[in-house]
Coordinates of C-alpha atoms and ligand atoms in Angstrom, one line a residue:
M1 CA -219.3 -51.2 -69.4
K2 CA -219.8 -54.7 -68.0
P3 CA -221.0 -57.8 -70.4
A4 CA -224.5 -59.5 -70.0
L5 CA -223.8 -62.6 -68.5
R6 CA -225.5 -64.7 -71.2
T7 CA -225.5 -69.0 -71.3
I8 CA -223.6 -69.1 -75.1
P9 CA -224.4 -72.1 -76.6
P10 CA -222.8 -75.2 -78.1
G11 CA -220.2 -74.3 -80.8
L12 CA -217.7 -72.5 -82.1
H13 CA -217.9 -69.0 -82.1
F14 CA -215.5 -66.7 -84.0
V15 CA -214.8 -63.5 -82.2
S16 CA -213.8 -60.6 -84.0
T17 CA -211.5 -57.9 -81.8
P18 CA -210.1 -54.5 -82.3
I19 CA -207.4 -53.8 -84.7
G20 CA -206.2 -50.9 -82.3
T21 CA -208.6 -49.1 -79.9
A22 CA -209.8 -51.5 -77.3
R23 CA -213.6 -49.9 -77.4
D24 CA -213.7 -51.3 -80.8
I25 CA -215.3 -54.9 -79.0
T26 CA -218.9 -55.6 -79.5
L27 CA -221.5 -55.9 -76.5
R28 CA -221.4 -59.6 -78.0
A29 CA -218.3 -60.4 -78.3
L30 CA -217.9 -59.5 -74.9
D31 CA -221.0 -61.7 -74.2
V32 CA -219.3 -65.0 -76.0
L33 CA -216.1 -64.2 -74.2
A34 CA -217.8 -64.1 -70.9
G35 CA -219.7 -67.1 -71.2
A36 CA -218.4 -69.5 -73.6
D37 CA -216.8 -72.6 -71.2
V38 CA -213.5 -72.8 -74.0
L39 CA -211.5 -69.7 -74.9
V40 CA -209.2 -70.3 -77.6
A41 CA -206.7 -67.9 -79.0
E42 CA -204.2 -67.6 -82.0
D43 CA -202.4 -66.2 -78.8
T44 CA -203.9 -66.7 -75.4
R45 CA -201.9 -63.9 -74.2
T46 CA -203.2 -61.3 -76.4
L47 CA -206.7 -62.6 -75.0
R48 CA -206.1 -62.1 -72.0
H49 CA -205.1 -59.3 -71.9
L50 CA -207.9 -58.4 -73.6
M51 CA -210.6 -59.9 -71.4
E52 CA -209.1 -58.1 -69.0
I53 CA -209.3 -54.5 -70.4
H54 CA -213.0 -55.5 -70.7
G55 CA -213.2 -56.6 -66.8
V56 CA -214.2 -60.4 -68.0
P57 CA -213.4 -62.3 -66.1
L58 CA -211.6 -66.1 -66.5
N59 CA -213.0 -67.7 -63.6
G60 CA -210.5 -70.6 -64.2
R61 CA -211.7 -71.3 -67.4
Q62 CA -209.3 -73.0 -69.8
V63 CA -207.5 -70.8 -72.4
I64 CA -205.9 -72.8 -75.4
A65 CA -203.3 -71.7 -77.9
Y66 CA -204.7 -72.7 -81.7
H67 CA -203.3 -71.7 -85.0
D68 CA -203.7 -72.8 -88.4
H69 CA -200.5 -75.0 -87.9
S70 CA -201.2 -75.9 -84.4
G71 CA -201.4 -80.0 -86.2
D72 CA -204.1 -82.7 -85.7
G73 CA -203.7 -83.4 -82.5
Q74 CA -204.8 -79.8 -81.4
M75 CA -207.7 -79.7 -84.0
Q76 CA -209.2 -83.3 -82.6
R77 CA -209.0 -82.0 -79.2
L78 CA -210.9 -79.2 -80.0
L79 CA -213.2 -80.6 -82.1
S80 CA -214.0 -83.2 -79.9
L81 CA -215.2 -80.7 -76.9
L82 CA -217.7 -79.4 -79.3
A83 CA -218.6 -82.9 -79.8
E84 CA -219.5 -83.3 -76.3
G85 CA -221.4 -79.7 -76.0
K86 CA -219.0 -77.2 -75.1
S87 CA -219.4 -73.5 -76.2
L88 CA -215.9 -72.3 -77.2
A89 CA -214.9 -69.0 -78.4
Y90 CA -212.2 -68.3 -81.0
A91 CA -210.2 -65.2 -81.0
S92 CA -207.3 -64.7 -83.4
E93 CA -204.5 -61.6 -82.3
A94 CA -206.8 -58.9 -84.1
G95 CA -209.6 -58.4 -86.2
T96 CA -211.6 -61.1 -87.5
P97 CA -210.1 -64.8 -87.8
L98 CA -209.1 -65.9 -90.7
I99 CA -208.7 -62.2 -92.8
S100 CA -204.7 -62.9 -93.1
D101 CA -205.1 -64.9 -89.8
P102 CA -206.0 -68.3 -88.4
G103 CA -209.3 -69.9 -88.4
F104 CA -210.1 -71.3 -91.9
E105 CA -208.7 -75.1 -90.9
L106 CA -210.9 -74.9 -88.1
A107 CA -213.7 -73.3 -89.3
R108 CA -213.3 -76.2 -92.4
A109 CA -212.5 -78.7 -90.1
V110 CA -216.2 -77.8 -87.6
A111 CA -218.5 -77.4 -91.0
A112 CA -217.2 -81.0 -92.5
A113 CA -218.4 -82.7 -88.9
G114 CA -221.5 -80.9 -89.1
L115 CA -220.7 -79.1 -85.4
P116 CA -222.3 -75.6 -84.9
M117 CA -220.4 -72.5 -85.4
S118 CA -221.6 -69.1 -85.2
A119 CA -219.1 -65.8 -85.9
A120 CA -219.5 -62.2 -83.3
P121 CA -218.9 -59.9 -86.0
G122 CA -216.6 -57.0 -85.8
P123 CA -213.5 -55.0 -86.9
C124 CA -211.9 -55.9 -89.9
A125 CA -208.8 -53.9 -91.1
A126 CA -209.8 -54.1 -94.9
I127 CA -213.5 -53.3 -94.5
C128 CA -212.4 -50.2 -92.2
A129 CA -209.9 -49.1 -94.9
L130 CA -212.3 -49.7 -97.7
T131 CA -214.6 -47.3 -96.1
L132 CA -212.4 -44.2 -95.3
S133 CA -209.9 -44.5 -98.6
G134 CA -212.6 -43.2 -100.7
L135 CA -212.5 -45.2 -103.7
P136 CA -215.7 -47.6 -104.9
S137 CA -217.1 -50.0 -102.9
D138 CA -219.6 -51.6 -104.7
R139 CA -216.5 -54.4 -106.0
F140 CA -213.6 -55.2 -103.8
F141 CA -210.8 -57.6 -103.9
F142 CA -209.0 -58.9 -101.2
A143 CA -205.5 -59.7 -102.0
G144 CA -204.2 -59.9 -98.3
F145 CA -200.1 -60.3 -97.9
P146 CA -198.6 -60.3 -101.7
P147 CA -195.0 -62.3 -101.9
S148 CA -192.3 -60.5 -100.1
A149 CA -190.2 -61.7 -103.4
Q150 CA -189.9 -59.2 -105.9
G151 CA -190.9 -61.7 -108.6
A152 CA -193.8 -63.6 -106.6
R153 CA -194.7 -59.9 -106.2
R154 CA -194.6 -59.0 -109.1
S155 CA -196.7 -61.9 -110.8
T156 CA -199.3 -61.4 -108.4
L157 CA -199.9 -57.8 -109.3
E158 CA -199.7 -58.9 -113.3
E159 CA -202.5 -61.1 -112.1
L160 CA -204.5 -58.7 -110.2
A161 CA -203.8 -55.8 -112.8
G162 CA -207.2 -56.4 -114.7
V163 CA -209.7 -57.0 -112.3
Q164 CA -212.4 -54.4 -112.3
A165 CA -212.5 -54.2 -108.4
T166 CA -211.4 -51.7 -105.7
L167 CA -207.8 -53.9 -104.6
I168 CA -207.1 -54.2 -101.1
F169 CA -203.9 -55.0 -99.8
Y170 CA -202.3 -55.5 -96.3
E171 CA -198.4 -54.6 -95.7
S172 CA -195.9 -54.3 -93.6
P173 CA -194.4 -50.8 -93.1
K174 CA -190.9 -52.8 -94.0
R175 CA -192.0 -53.6 -97.8
L176 CA -194.3 -50.2 -98.4
A177 CA -191.7 -48.7 -100.3
A178 CA -191.1 -51.3 -102.9
L179 CA -194.8 -52.3 -103.3
L180 CA -195.9 -49.2 -103.9
S181 CA -193.1 -49.0 -106.5
D182 CA -193.7 -52.3 -108.3
M183 CA -197.3 -50.8 -108.1
A184 CA -196.4 -47.8 -110.0
T185 CA -194.6 -50.0 -113.1
I186 CA -197.6 -52.9 -113.2
F187 CA -201.0 -50.8 -112.4
G188 CA -199.0 -47.6 -114.0
S189 CA -198.3 -44.3 -112.1
T190 CA -201.7 -42.3 -112.3
R191 CA -203.6 -45.3 -111.2
Q192 CA -205.3 -43.9 -107.8
A193 CA -204.4 -45.5 -104.6
V194 CA -204.7 -44.9 -100.6
V195 CA -202.5 -46.2 -97.7
C196 CA -204.2 -46.3 -94.4
R197 CA -201.9 -46.3 -91.8
E198 CA -202.6 -47.2 -87.9
L199 CA -206.4 -47.6 -88.3
T200 CA -208.3 -47.0 -85.2
K201 CA -205.0 -45.9 -83.3
R202 CA -203.5 -42.5 -82.2
F203 CA -201.1 -41.6 -85.3
E204 CA -203.7 -43.1 -87.8
E205 CA -203.1 -41.7 -91.7
I206 CA -204.7 -41.5 -95.1
L207 CA -202.6 -41.1 -97.6
R208 CA -203.9 -40.6 -101.3
G209 CA -202.9 -40.5 -104.5
P210 CA -201.4 -41.7 -108.0
L211 CA -199.7 -44.4 -107.7
G212 CA -196.4 -42.6 -108.7
T213 CA -197.1 -40.0 -105.9
L214 CA -197.6 -42.3 -102.9
S215 CA -194.5 -44.5 -104.1
D216 CA -192.2 -40.9 -104.0
E217 CA -193.7 -39.5 -101.3
I218 CA -193.5 -43.5 -99.1
S219 CA -189.7 -43.6 -100.6
A220 CA -188.6 -40.6 -99.1
R221 CA -189.9 -41.3 -95.7
E222 CA -189.6 -44.0 -92.7
V223 CA -193.0 -45.7 -92.3
K224 CA -193.7 -47.1 -89.0
G225 CA -196.6 -49.7 -88.1
E226 CA -199.9 -51.6 -89.6
I227 CA -200.6 -50.4 -92.9
V228 CA -203.0 -51.3 -95.9
V229 CA -203.6 -50.1 -99.1
L230 CA -205.4 -50.3 -102.2
V231 CA -205.9 -49.7 -105.3
D232 CA -208.8 -48.4 -107.8
R233 CA -209.4 -50.5 -110.8
A234 CA -207.9 -50.3 -114.0
A235 CA -209.8 -48.2 -116.2
P236 CA -211.9 -50.3 -118.8
A237 CA -210.6 -51.4 -121.9
E238 CA -212.3 -48.6 -124.9
A239 CA -214.6 -50.7 -126.8
T240 CA -214.1 -51.3 -131.0
E241 CA -216.7 -52.3 -133.3
D242 CA -214.6 -55.8 -133.1
S243 CA -215.1 -55.9 -129.6
I244 CA -219.2 -54.9 -129.7
A245 CA -220.0 -57.2 -132.4
A246 CA -218.3 -60.3 -131.0
A247 CA -220.0 -59.0 -128.0
L248 CA -223.3 -58.9 -130.1
D249 CA -222.9 -62.6 -131.7
Q250 CA -221.9 -64.4 -128.1
A251 CA -225.5 -62.1 -126.7
L252 CA -228.1 -63.3 -129.7
K253 CA -227.3 -66.9 -129.5
T254 CA -229.4 -66.8 -126.6
M255 CA -231.3 -63.2 -127.0
S256 CA -233.3 -60.8 -129.4
V257 CA -231.4 -58.1 -130.9
K258 CA -233.1 -55.6 -128.9
D259 CA -232.2 -57.2 -126.0
A260 CA -229.1 -58.3 -126.9
A261 CA -228.3 -54.6 -128.0
T262 CA -229.4 -53.3 -124.5
F263 CA -227.1 -56.1 -122.3
V264 CA -224.6 -55.5 -124.7
S265 CA -224.5 -51.5 -124.5
Q266 CA -225.0 -51.6 -120.4
T267 CA -221.9 -54.1 -120.7
L268 CA -219.2 -52.2 -122.5
G269 CA -220.9 -48.7 -121.5
V270 CA -221.1 -48.0 -125.0
S271 CA -224.4 -46.0 -127.0
R272 CA -227.4 -48.4 -127.0
K273 CA -228.4 -46.9 -130.8
I274 CA -224.5 -48.0 -132.1
T275 CA -225.0 -51.1 -130.7
Y276 CA -228.6 -51.9 -131.7
R277 CA -227.7 -50.8 -135.3
I278 CA -224.9 -53.7 -135.4
A279 CA -226.8 -56.3 -133.5
L280 CA -229.1 -55.7 -137.1
D281 CA -226.7 -56.0 -139.2
R282 CA -225.6 -58.8 -137.5
S283 CA -228.9 -60.6 -136.8
Q284 CA -229.5 -60.0 -140.7
G285 CA -226.2 -61.9 -142.2
Ligands
SAM322 N1 -207.2 -60.2 -89.3 C1 -207.2 -59.3 -89.4 C2 -208.2 -58.2 -89.5 O1 -209.0 -58.2 -89.6 O2 -208.1 -57.1 -90.4 C3 -205.4 -59.2 -89.9 C4 -204.7 -59.2 -88.7 S1 -203.5 -59.4 -90.0 C5 -201.9 -60.4 -89.4 C6 -202.4 -58.6 -89.6 C7 -202.3 -57.1 -90.5 O3 -203.7 -56.7 -91.0 C8 -201.1 -56.0 -91.2 O4 -200.0 -56.0 -91.1 C9 -202.1 -54.5 -91.6 O5 -201.2 -55.1 -93.2 C10 -203.4 -54.8 -91.0 N2 -203.9 -54.2 -89.7 C11 -203.9 -54.8 -89.3 N3 -204.4 -53.5 -87.7 C12 -204.2 -52.4 -88.7 C13 -204.7 -51.3 -88.5 N4 -204.8 -51.0 -86.8 N5 -204.0 -50.3 -89.4 C14 -203.6 -50.6 -90.5 N6 -204.0 -52.0 -91.0 C15 -204.2 -52.8 -90.1

């Protein structure tokens, strides 16, 4: 389908691009790529190829390479173009810019300079994986790529062990077995996890199970392709009479006995009747 040719307003336009299937590009992304004055890309060859696939002509426009380590000169060049009122489309190698990809330094500089900025949202491996994982999506924590050195990786996992949200990691296939093994040790072998491989591509695969089982399965086979690992949140610590009393003492500083009992029973997931009885005792002395 040919994009509608539109004038793109001045400013920086982040463009999300497919993480596999080329047809996952959005119509708006194609509009921006077709209409921007200047194209900017983490990898200029990848962007040119994507535009070719979708029949978006370059028409002699500049394609500038930029990533977060391109240096101040390149950043100033882009800011000057924006200050002149040009429209710039920025695409990273794949998916959404800034998500384990370049773009943050540019967004920060454009925001600081008060220049206009927009995003044409679209594919992102973390969100695609969360959608397919079957794990709770009410709260999630995107942890990006864990450190590759084992000591640093284990420290990172220890920091994240108690986070009450679905954890999402990107990982290279070479380090997947080591990551799952460390996760099984630190998070516990029974915690549920999901490995999503090659999302939106021909060999897409989703593996679900307890960390111990996934770790054994992955260490026994060769893994290729792009990977997202998701881990269920830790089971909440069981409330004791002491922890209920401590939470109530805190709540009673600003709330009535009734409200404090309701608040604490909901927060700790314990019976309101028990919480109310303890709240009454605490308030009376
Ligand atoms: N900006 C991208 C996004 O929005 O998801 C992420 C870029 S990051 C450099 C590349 C990593 O994302 C891969 O190593 C992998 O962990 C994950 N990823 C990207 N595409 C994927 C896919 N099709 N299937 C599974 N994981 C993918």
